Coordinates of C-alpha atoms in Angstrom, one line a residue:
M1 CA 86.2 83.4 117.6
A2 CA 83.2 81.2 116.4
S3 CA 83.7 77.5 116.9
A4 CA 81.8 76.9 113.7
L5 CA 84.8 77.7 112.0
F6 CA 86.5 74.4 112.6
A7 CA 84.1 72.5 110.1
I8 CA 85.2 74.7 107.0
T9 CA 87.2 72.4 104.7
L10 CA 89.7 75.1 103.8
L11 CA 91.6 73.1 101.0
A12 CA 88.6 72.7 98.9
L13 CA 87.7 76.1 99.6
L14 CA 90.9 77.9 98.4
L15 CA 92.0 75.3 95.8
C16 CA 89.2 74.2 93.9
S17 CA 86.4 76.2 91.6
S18 CA 82.9 75.7 92.6
T19 CA 81.4 76.7 89.4
A20 CA 81.4 74.0 86.5
R21 CA 82.6 76.5 84.0
H22 CA 85.9 76.4 86.0
H23 CA 86.4 72.7 86.5
K24 CA 88.3 70.3 84.4
Q25 CA 87.5 71.5 81.0
P26 CA 90.1 71.3 78.5
P27 CA 92.5 74.4 78.3
S28 CA 92.2 76.7 75.4
A29 CA 94.4 75.9 72.5
G30 CA 94.4 79.4 71.1
N31 CA 96.1 81.0 74.1
P32 CA 99.8 81.3 73.1
G33 CA 100.9 81.2 76.6
H34 CA 99.4 77.9 77.3
D35 CA 102.6 76.0 77.8
T36 CA 103.8 78.5 80.5
I37 CA 100.4 78.3 82.0
H38 CA 100.8 74.5 82.2
E39 CA 104.5 74.8 84.0
A40 CA 103.0 77.4 86.4
C41 CA 100.1 75.2 87.5
K42 CA 102.4 72.6 88.5
G43 CA 102.9 74.9 91.6
S44 CA 99.0 74.9 92.4
G45 CA 97.2 72.6 94.7
D46 CA 94.9 71.5 91.8
P47 CA 97.0 71.7 88.4
V48 CA 94.1 70.6 86.3
T49 CA 91.6 73.3 87.4
C50 CA 94.4 75.8 87.8
E51 CA 95.4 75.4 84.3
S52 CA 91.8 75.4 82.8
F53 CA 90.7 78.5 84.5
L54 CA 94.1 80.6 83.9
S55 CA 93.8 79.5 80.0
K56 CA 90.4 81.4 79.9
S57 CA 91.3 84.4 82.2
I58 CA 94.8 85.0 81.2
H59 CA 96.7 85.7 77.9
L60 CA 100.5 85.8 77.4
P61 CA 102.8 85.8 74.8
P62 CA 104.3 82.3 73.3
N63 CA 108.0 83.3 75.4
A64 CA 106.2 84.4 78.6
T65 CA 107.7 83.5 81.9
V66 CA 106.5 81.9 84.8
S67 CA 106.5 85.1 86.9
Q68 CA 104.8 86.8 84.0
V69 CA 101.8 84.1 84.7
I70 CA 101.8 85.2 88.4
Q71 CA 101.9 88.7 87.3
S72 CA 98.7 88.2 84.9
I73 CA 97.0 86.6 87.8
L74 CA 97.5 89.4 90.0
V75 CA 96.1 91.9 87.3
V76 CA 93.0 89.9 87.0
S77 CA 92.7 89.6 90.8
S78 CA 92.5 93.0 91.1
E79 CA 89.7 93.7 88.4
D80 CA 87.7 90.6 90.3
L81 CA 88.3 92.7 93.4
E82 CA 86.7 95.6 92.2
K83 CA 83.6 93.5 91.3
A84 CA 83.6 91.7 94.6
K85 CA 83.5 95.4 96.4
G86 CA 80.8 96.0 94.2
M87 CA 79.0 93.1 95.5
A88 CA 79.4 94.1 98.9
K89 CA 78.3 97.4 98.1
N90 CA 75.2 96.1 96.9
I91 CA 74.5 93.9 100.1
L92 CA 75.0 97.1 102.3
D93 CA 72.6 99.0 100.3
A94 CA 70.1 96.3 100.7
S95 CA 70.6 95.4 104.2
G96 CA 68.2 98.5 105.7
G97 CA 67.7 97.9 109.2
N98 CA 69.5 94.5 109.3
L99 CA 72.3 95.4 111.8
N100 CA 74.5 92.3 111.6
R101 CA 74.2 91.9 107.7
S102 CA 75.2 95.9 107.3
A103 CA 78.1 95.2 109.7
A104 CA 79.2 92.3 107.7
A105 CA 78.8 94.3 104.4
R106 CA 80.8 97.2 105.9
T107 CA 83.6 94.7 107.1
C108 CA 83.9 93.4 103.5
L109 CA 84.3 96.5 102.0
E110 CA 86.8 97.5 104.5
V111 CA 89.0 94.1 104.3
L112 CA 88.4 93.9 100.5
H113 CA 90.0 97.6 100.2
Y114 CA 93.1 96.3 102.2
S115 CA 93.4 93.2 99.7
D116 CA 93.5 95.3 96.7
Y117 CA 96.0 97.5 98.4
R118 CA 98.2 94.5 99.1
I119 CA 97.8 92.7 95.8
N120 CA 98.9 96.0 93.9
L121 CA 102.1 96.1 96.3
T122 CA 102.7 92.5 95.2
K123 CA 102.4 93.4 91.6
D124 CA 105.1 96.2 92.0
A125 CA 107.4 94.0 94.2
L126 CA 107.7 90.9 91.8
P127 CA 109.2 92.5 89.0
R128 CA 111.8 94.1 91.3
G129 CA 112.7 90.6 92.6
E130 CA 111.5 91.3 96.2
I131 CA 110.0 88.0 96.4
K132 CA 109.7 88.0 100.1
D133 CA 107.7 90.8 100.5
A134 CA 105.5 89.6 97.5
R135 CA 104.5 86.6 99.7
A136 CA 103.9 88.3 102.8
W137 CA 101.5 90.8 100.6
A138 CA 99.9 88.1 98.8
G139 CA 99.2 86.2 101.7
A140 CA 97.6 89.2 103.6
A141 CA 95.6 89.8 100.5
L142 CA 94.1 86.1 100.7
A143 CA 93.4 86.3 104.2
Y144 CA 91.3 89.5 103.8
Q145 CA 89.5 87.9 101.0
Y146 CA 88.6 85.0 103.4
D147 CA 87.7 87.4 105.9
C148 CA 84.8 88.9 103.9
W149 CA 83.6 85.5 103.0
S150 CA 83.5 84.5 106.4
A151 CA 81.8 87.7 107.4
L152 CA 79.1 86.9 104.8
K153 CA 78.7 83.3 106.1
Y154 CA 77.3 84.2 109.4
V155 CA 74.4 86.5 107.6
N156 CA 73.7 84.5 104.7
G157 CA 70.0 84.4 103.7
T158 CA 69.7 86.3 100.6
D159 CA 70.5 86.0 96.7
L160 CA 73.0 88.9 97.1
V161 CA 75.1 87.5 100.1
D162 CA 75.1 84.0 98.5
D163 CA 76.2 85.3 95.1
A164 CA 78.9 87.5 96.5
M165 CA 80.2 84.3 98.7
S166 CA 80.0 82.0 95.5
F167 CA 82.2 84.5 93.5
L168 CA 84.8 85.3 96.4
N169 CA 85.1 81.1 96.6
S170 CA 84.9 80.4 92.9
T171 CA 86.9 83.4 91.4
V172 CA 88.7 85.9 94.0
I173 CA 90.1 83.2 96.8
F174 CA 90.8 80.7 93.8
L175 CA 93.0 83.0 92.0
S176 CA 94.6 84.4 95.0
S177 CA 95.5 81.2 96.2
N178 CA 96.9 80.0 93.2
A179 CA 99.0 82.9 92.8
L180 CA 100.6 82.3 96.2
S181 CA 101.2 78.9 95.7
M182 CA 103.1 79.5 92.6
M183 CA 105.3 82.3 94.5
Q184 CA 106.0 79.7 96.9
N185 CA 107.7 77.7 94.2
Y186 CA 109.2 80.6 92.4
D187 CA 111.0 81.8 95.7
V188 CA 112.4 78.4 95.9
Y189 CA 113.2 77.2 92.8
G190 CA 112.8 80.2 90.3
E191 CA 112.0 79.4 86.8
K192 CA 112.8 75.7 87.1
T193 CA 109.6 74.6 87.1
G194 CA 110.9 71.0 87.0
S195 CA 110.6 71.2 90.7
W196 CA 107.5 72.7 91.1
G197 CA 104.7 71.3 93.0
P198 CA 101.9 72.1 95.3
P199 CA 102.5 74.3 98.2
R200 CA 104.4 72.4 101.0
T201 CA 104.8 72.8 104.8
E202 CA 107.0 71.4 107.7
R203 CA 104.6 68.8 108.0
D204 CA 105.5 67.6 104.7
G205 CA 109.2 67.5 105.4
F206 CA 109.7 70.9 103.7
W207 CA 111.7 73.5 105.2
E208 CA 112.7 76.8 102.9
P209 CA 116.1 77.7 102.5
V210 CA 117.5 80.2 104.9
S211 CA 119.7 83.0 104.7
D212 CA 123.3 82.5 105.0
H213 CA 124.0 85.2 107.5
S214 CA 122.5 83.7 110.7
G215 CA 124.4 86.1 113.0
S216 CA 123.0 89.2 114.7
G217 CA 124.0 92.4 112.7
F218 CA 120.8 94.1 113.1
N219 CA 118.6 95.0 116.1
L220 CA 114.8 95.0 116.2
R221 CA 113.6 97.9 118.1
V222 CA 112.0 100.9 118.9
P223 CA 114.7 103.7 118.3
A224 CA 115.8 105.4 121.6
G225 CA 115.6 109.2 122.1
L226 CA 112.7 109.8 119.9
K227 CA 111.4 113.4 119.9
A228 CA 107.5 113.7 120.0
D229 CA 105.8 115.2 117.1
V230 CA 102.5 115.8 119.3
T231 CA 101.8 115.1 122.9
V232 CA 98.6 113.7 124.3
C233 CA 97.6 113.9 128.1
K234 CA 94.1 114.2 130.0
S235 CA 95.0 117.2 132.1
G236 CA 95.6 119.8 129.3
G237 CA 98.7 121.5 128.4
C238 CA 99.5 118.6 125.8
T239 CA 98.7 118.9 121.9
Y240 CA 95.7 116.9 122.3
K241 CA 93.4 115.0 124.8
T242 CA 92.8 112.0 122.9
V243 CA 95.0 109.7 121.2
Q244 CA 92.8 109.4 118.2
E245 CA 93.0 113.1 117.7
A246 CA 96.8 112.7 117.7
V247 CA 96.6 109.8 115.1
N248 CA 94.4 111.9 113.0
A249 CA 97.1 114.8 112.9
A250 CA 99.6 112.2 111.3
P251 CA 100.4 113.2 107.9
D252 CA 99.0 110.6 105.2
D253 CA 101.5 108.3 103.4
I254 CA 104.6 109.8 105.2
D255 CA 107.9 108.9 103.6
S256 CA 109.4 105.6 104.4
G257 CA 112.3 107.2 106.3
K258 CA 110.5 109.5 108.6
L259 CA 108.2 108.8 111.7
F260 CA 105.3 110.6 113.4
V261 CA 105.8 110.3 116.9
V262 CA 103.2 110.7 119.5
H263 CA 103.9 110.8 123.2
I264 CA 100.9 109.4 125.4
K265 CA 101.5 110.8 128.7
A266 CA 100.6 109.0 131.9
G267 CA 96.7 108.4 132.4
V268 CA 93.8 106.2 131.4
Y269 CA 92.2 106.9 127.7
E270 CA 89.0 105.4 127.6
E271 CA 88.7 105.1 123.6
T272 CA 88.6 103.3 120.5
V273 CA 91.7 104.1 118.6
R274 CA 92.3 103.5 114.9
V275 CA 95.2 103.9 113.0
G276 CA 94.4 103.8 109.2
L277 CA 96.0 102.2 106.2
E278 CA 97.3 105.6 105.1
K279 CA 98.8 106.4 108.5
R280 CA 102.3 104.9 108.2
N281 CA 105.0 104.9 110.4
V282 CA 103.0 106.1 113.3
V283 CA 104.8 105.6 117.0
F284 CA 103.2 105.4 120.5
L285 CA 105.6 106.2 123.3
G286 CA 104.0 105.7 126.6
D287 CA 105.2 106.4 130.2
G288 CA 105.3 102.9 131.1
M289 CA 103.3 99.7 131.3
G290 CA 100.2 100.5 134.0
K291 CA 100.9 104.3 133.7
T292 CA 99.7 105.0 130.2
V293 CA 96.6 102.9 129.9
I294 CA 94.3 102.8 126.6
T295 CA 91.2 100.9 127.6
G296 CA 87.7 99.9 125.8
S297 CA 85.2 97.1 126.2
M298 CA 83.8 96.5 123.0
N299 CA 82.7 92.9 122.2
V300 CA 81.0 90.6 120.1
G301 CA 78.1 90.6 122.4
Q302 CA 76.8 93.8 121.2
P303 CA 74.7 94.1 118.3
G304 CA 76.4 94.5 115.1
M305 CA 79.8 93.8 116.6
S306 CA 82.6 91.5 115.1
T307 CA 85.7 90.1 116.7
F308 CA 87.8 92.6 114.1
N309 CA 85.8 95.7 115.4
S310 CA 85.9 95.2 118.8
A311 CA 89.6 95.8 119.2
T312 CA 90.4 98.7 121.5
V313 CA 93.3 99.6 119.3
G314 CA 93.4 98.7 115.8
V315 CA 96.2 99.6 113.4
V316 CA 96.6 99.1 109.8
G317 CA 99.3 101.5 108.5
D318 CA 102.7 99.8 108.0
G319 CA 105.7 100.7 110.1
F320 CA 103.5 101.2 113.2
M321 CA 105.7 100.9 116.6
A322 CA 104.7 101.4 120.0
S323 CA 106.4 101.1 123.6
D324 CA 105.7 101.6 127.3
L325 CA 102.1 101.5 127.5
T326 CA 98.9 99.1 128.3
I327 CA 96.2 98.4 126.1
K328 CA 93.0 96.6 127.8
N329 CA 89.7 95.2 126.8
T330 CA 87.5 95.2 130.1
A331 CA 84.5 93.5 128.8
G332 CA 85.0 90.4 130.7
P333 CA 85.0 86.8 130.0
D334 CA 81.1 86.7 129.6
A335 CA 81.6 88.7 126.6
H336 CA 83.6 86.3 124.6
Q337 CA 85.6 87.6 122.0
A338 CA 86.9 91.1 123.1
V339 CA 90.1 92.1 121.4
A340 CA 92.5 94.7 123.1
F341 CA 94.9 95.0 120.3
R342 CA 94.5 94.3 116.7
C343 CA 97.5 94.4 114.3
D344 CA 97.4 94.6 110.6
S345 CA 100.6 96.7 110.4
D346 CA 103.6 95.2 108.2
H347 CA 107.1 95.9 109.6
S348 CA 105.6 96.7 113.2
I349 CA 107.6 96.5 116.5
I350 CA 106.0 96.4 119.9
Q351 CA 108.4 96.9 122.8
N352 CA 107.5 96.6 126.4
C353 CA 103.8 97.0 126.1
E354 CA 101.1 95.4 128.1
F355 CA 98.0 93.6 126.6
V356 CA 95.2 92.5 128.9
G357 CA 92.1 90.9 128.2
N358 CA 90.2 87.7 128.5
Q359 CA 89.2 85.9 125.4
D360 CA 91.3 86.8 122.0
T361 CA 93.4 89.7 123.9
L362 CA 95.7 90.2 121.4
Y363 CA 94.5 89.7 117.4
S364 CA 98.0 89.5 115.6
H365 CA 95.9 89.6 112.3
S366 CA 98.0 89.8 109.2
L367 CA 101.7 90.5 108.1
R368 CA 105.2 91.0 109.7
Q369 CA 105.0 91.8 113.4
Y370 CA 107.9 91.6 116.3
Y371 CA 106.8 91.9 119.9
K372 CA 109.9 92.2 122.4
S373 CA 109.7 92.5 126.1
C374 CA 105.8 92.6 126.1
R375 CA 103.2 91.1 128.6
I376 CA 100.1 89.2 127.4
Q377 CA 97.3 88.1 129.5
G378 CA 94.0 86.5 128.8
N379 CA 92.4 82.8 128.9
V380 CA 90.9 81.5 125.6
D381 CA 92.9 81.8 122.4
F382 CA 94.3 85.2 123.7
I383 CA 96.9 85.3 121.1
F384 CA 95.4 84.7 117.8
G385 CA 95.4 85.7 113.9
N386 CA 96.9 84.9 110.8
S387 CA 100.2 87.3 111.0
A388 CA 104.2 86.2 111.0
A389 CA 104.7 87.4 114.4
I390 CA 107.7 86.8 116.6
F391 CA 107.3 87.1 120.5
Q392 CA 110.9 87.7 122.0
D393 CA 111.5 87.9 125.7
C394 CA 107.5 88.2 126.4
L395 CA 105.6 87.2 129.4
I396 CA 102.4 85.2 128.9
L397 CA 100.1 84.9 131.4
V398 CA 96.9 82.6 131.6
A399 CA 94.2 84.5 133.6
P400 CA 91.3 82.7 135.1
R401 CA 87.9 82.5 133.5
Q402 CA 85.7 84.3 136.3
I403 CA 82.4 82.6 135.4
N404 CA 82.5 79.7 137.7
P405 CA 86.4 79.3 137.6
E406 CA 86.3 76.6 140.3
K407 CA 84.6 74.4 137.9
G408 CA 87.4 74.1 135.9
E409 CA 88.4 75.4 132.6
K410 CA 90.4 74.4 129.5
N411 CA 92.6 77.4 128.2
A412 CA 94.5 77.7 124.9
V413 CA 97.4 80.4 124.8
T414 CA 97.3 80.5 120.9
A415 CA 95.0 79.8 117.9
H416 CA 96.9 80.5 114.8
G417 CA 94.8 81.1 112.0
R418 CA 96.9 80.0 108.7
I419 CA 94.3 78.8 105.8
H420 CA 96.8 78.2 102.9
P421 CA 99.7 75.9 103.0
G422 CA 101.8 79.2 100.9
Q423 CA 100.8 81.6 103.1
P424 CA 104.4 82.5 105.3
T425 CA 102.8 83.1 108.6
G426 CA 102.9 81.7 111.9
F427 CA 103.6 82.6 115.5
V428 CA 107.2 82.1 117.1
F429 CA 107.8 82.5 120.3
Q430 CA 111.5 82.7 121.7
N431 CA 112.9 83.2 125.0
C432 CA 109.3 83.6 126.4
L433 CA 108.0 82.8 129.9
V434 CA 104.7 81.1 130.0
N435 CA 102.8 81.0 133.5
G436 CA 99.6 81.9 135.2
T437 CA 98.3 85.0 137.1
D438 CA 98.7 84.7 141.0
A439 CA 94.8 84.2 140.8
Y440 CA 94.9 81.6 138.2
M441 CA 97.9 79.5 139.7
A442 CA 95.8 79.6 143.1
L443 CA 93.1 77.9 141.2
Y444 CA 95.5 75.6 139.0
H445 CA 97.0 74.5 142.4
S446 CA 94.0 73.6 144.1
N447 CA 92.5 71.2 141.1
P448 CA 95.4 70.9 138.3
K449 CA 93.1 68.5 136.7
A450 CA 90.2 70.7 136.5
H451 CA 92.2 73.7 135.1
R452 CA 94.3 72.8 132.1
S453 CA 96.1 75.0 129.9
Y454 CA 97.6 74.2 126.5
L455 CA 100.3 76.2 124.2
G456 CA 97.7 76.3 121.3
R457 CA 94.8 74.7 119.3
P458 CA 94.5 75.1 115.4
W459 CA 91.9 78.0 114.4
K460 CA 92.5 77.2 111.0
E461 CA 93.5 74.1 108.7
Y462 CA 97.2 75.2 108.4
S463 CA 98.0 76.8 111.9
R464 CA 101.5 77.2 112.8
T465 CA 103.0 78.1 116.2
V466 CA 106.4 77.0 117.7
F467 CA 107.8 77.5 121.1
I468 CA 111.9 77.8 121.0
R469 CA 114.0 78.1 124.1
C470 CA 110.9 79.1 126.4
R471 CA 110.2 78.5 130.0
L472 CA 106.8 76.8 130.3
E473 CA 105.6 76.5 133.8
S474 CA 103.5 73.7 135.5
L475 CA 99.9 74.9 134.4
I476 CA 100.9 73.5 130.5
N477 CA 99.7 70.4 130.3
S478 CA 101.5 67.4 129.5
D479 CA 99.6 67.1 126.1
G480 CA 101.1 70.4 125.2
W481 CA 98.4 71.3 122.7
M482 CA 94.6 70.8 122.4
P483 CA 92.4 70.1 119.1
W484 CA 90.0 72.5 117.8
Q485 CA 87.2 69.9 117.2
E486 CA 87.9 66.3 116.8
D487 CA 90.6 65.8 114.3
F488 CA 89.9 69.2 112.5
A489 CA 93.8 70.1 111.1
L490 CA 95.6 67.4 113.2
K491 CA 97.2 66.5 109.8
T492 CA 98.0 69.8 108.3
L493 CA 98.9 72.1 111.0
Y494 CA 102.7 72.5 112.4
Y495 CA 103.2 73.1 116.0
G496 CA 106.8 72.8 116.8
E497 CA 109.0 73.1 120.3
F498 CA 113.1 73.2 120.7
A499 CA 114.8 73.3 123.7
N500 CA 112.2 74.9 126.1
S501 CA 112.5 74.1 129.8
G502 CA 110.3 74.6 133.1
L503 CA 107.7 71.8 134.4
G504 CA 105.5 72.4 131.3
S505 CA 108.3 71.3 128.7
D506 CA 108.4 67.8 129.0
S507 CA 108.0 66.5 125.3
S508 CA 107.7 62.8 126.1
K509 CA 103.8 63.1 126.6
R510 CA 102.8 65.4 123.7
V511 CA 100.5 64.9 121.5
D512 CA 101.5 62.9 118.4
W513 CA 100.4 65.5 116.0
S514 CA 102.8 68.2 117.3
S515 CA 106.7 68.1 116.5
L516 CA 110.0 68.6 118.0
I517 CA 111.9 71.0 115.7
P518 CA 115.2 69.7 114.2
A519 CA 118.2 71.7 115.4
K520 CA 119.5 72.4 111.8
H521 CA 115.9 74.1 111.1
V522 CA 115.6 76.2 114.1
E523 CA 117.2 79.3 112.1
S524 CA 114.0 79.2 110.0
Y525 CA 112.4 80.9 112.6
S526 CA 114.8 83.6 113.4
A527 CA 113.9 87.0 112.6
R528 CA 116.0 87.3 109.9
N529 CA 114.5 84.4 107.9
F530 CA 110.9 84.5 109.3
I531 CA 109.9 87.9 109.3
Q532 CA 113.0 89.6 107.2
G533 CA 113.9 91.8 110.0
D534 CA 117.1 92.8 108.9
Q535 CA 115.6 94.3 105.7
W536 CA 113.0 96.4 106.8
T537 CA 114.7 97.9 110.1
R538 CA 117.5 99.6 108.3
A539 CA 116.0 102.7 108.1
F540 CA 115.6 103.4 111.6
S541 CA 118.5 101.0 113.4

């Protein structure tokens, strides 16, 4: 991740319009739905701008509900996303031999397609009362829009790029952020708009209501005894010789109650694997960590390569599952960002898997993910992204940077990237062990002051990460958490701990911008409440 991102003031980006025609003008009296818009905009971060914008953009009947306001915003968002995709296509067509700008435009086209897909799912979910799903999908849609804006930021220098960034900021991101803010209010308070207000987080003392059913009753897991639809092996005698060929064979848009199971037999598979949006419910079954290995070495040091595209394995299709395999990125620490696994799969379950890399090993990019009994190794921000992810019973290992490691280093295990307070995202670590590899611990014991590791740092303004009942070994610095750059995000992030153990768990010396989670609110981070795991695993339990 590029460190320049710390300077972006995301609250202004997401909640304000950058064009005069959208800013603090009187609302249109001719819009019969103005009173409802007025009420709904109380749930935004900037009610005046929100009301002015929406009064010009959407039209509602006099008896419209606030949920209809949200629906109308989503309709306009879909229309504006089509315009944004057209602008990205124009950038691509005009980029010629500019490799980096062409790559950024292609990334924009890809992620804006994902954003549109999630917006359409949100529109369908709201009338059915599926507000948790709607919030998860709308939060991802906003993240993808920001990804496009961010990709263009690093190749700006033409009017086409500047115009596209301005449109994304002032219209597309603006609409999505306001819809997301309203959805948080609607989820908590319903149509009782008297209680609506700007989106809040735990740092504001706000904890969302939890389910009354706090017991078990469901089991997040890759189902046992699955029969392979296809097999992959290097030596022949299987259906396919590459993992990608097996993925390509999966039916598009498979029924929600069915799985496509790929047995990847023991061997080392040097390839880039992509599980597309249309490839739902794909399952990778390996023969064990270290036995079935998918490996690559793409990294941002290569021309036209981004962190997003550097992943050895990248998954977008919902319902992805994997067990008993290893995914690596072997680019090395001098390559900087080099992702082993990137996941954008809603309702994904990853079990008994290993992820090995250095900087940015595991890109838990968006939506709801569950990691059980996994092994994750790296050094700089090696678990990062803007998903709602639970890591349960996992082994988290800090590895040394191999460039003059004797001179010392500062490593952060996590870098969560929530960009808006209404996004229901964050990293939750439960019953995990955080330690160093043998090589790292040898360096640490030789000079503890020079080799410092932290639980996380804020990649984006509303970064959220919690460690609950984990064992934190001595390598974790007594501060616990480290800043990104100066005071960026320190007043808006939420970093919490509860009932951890080990030599690195002493909370008495933690930085004053971290928190101890109140016992009565720990259940907020359960699989049931945080990722609605009891609902989306039923078909396969």
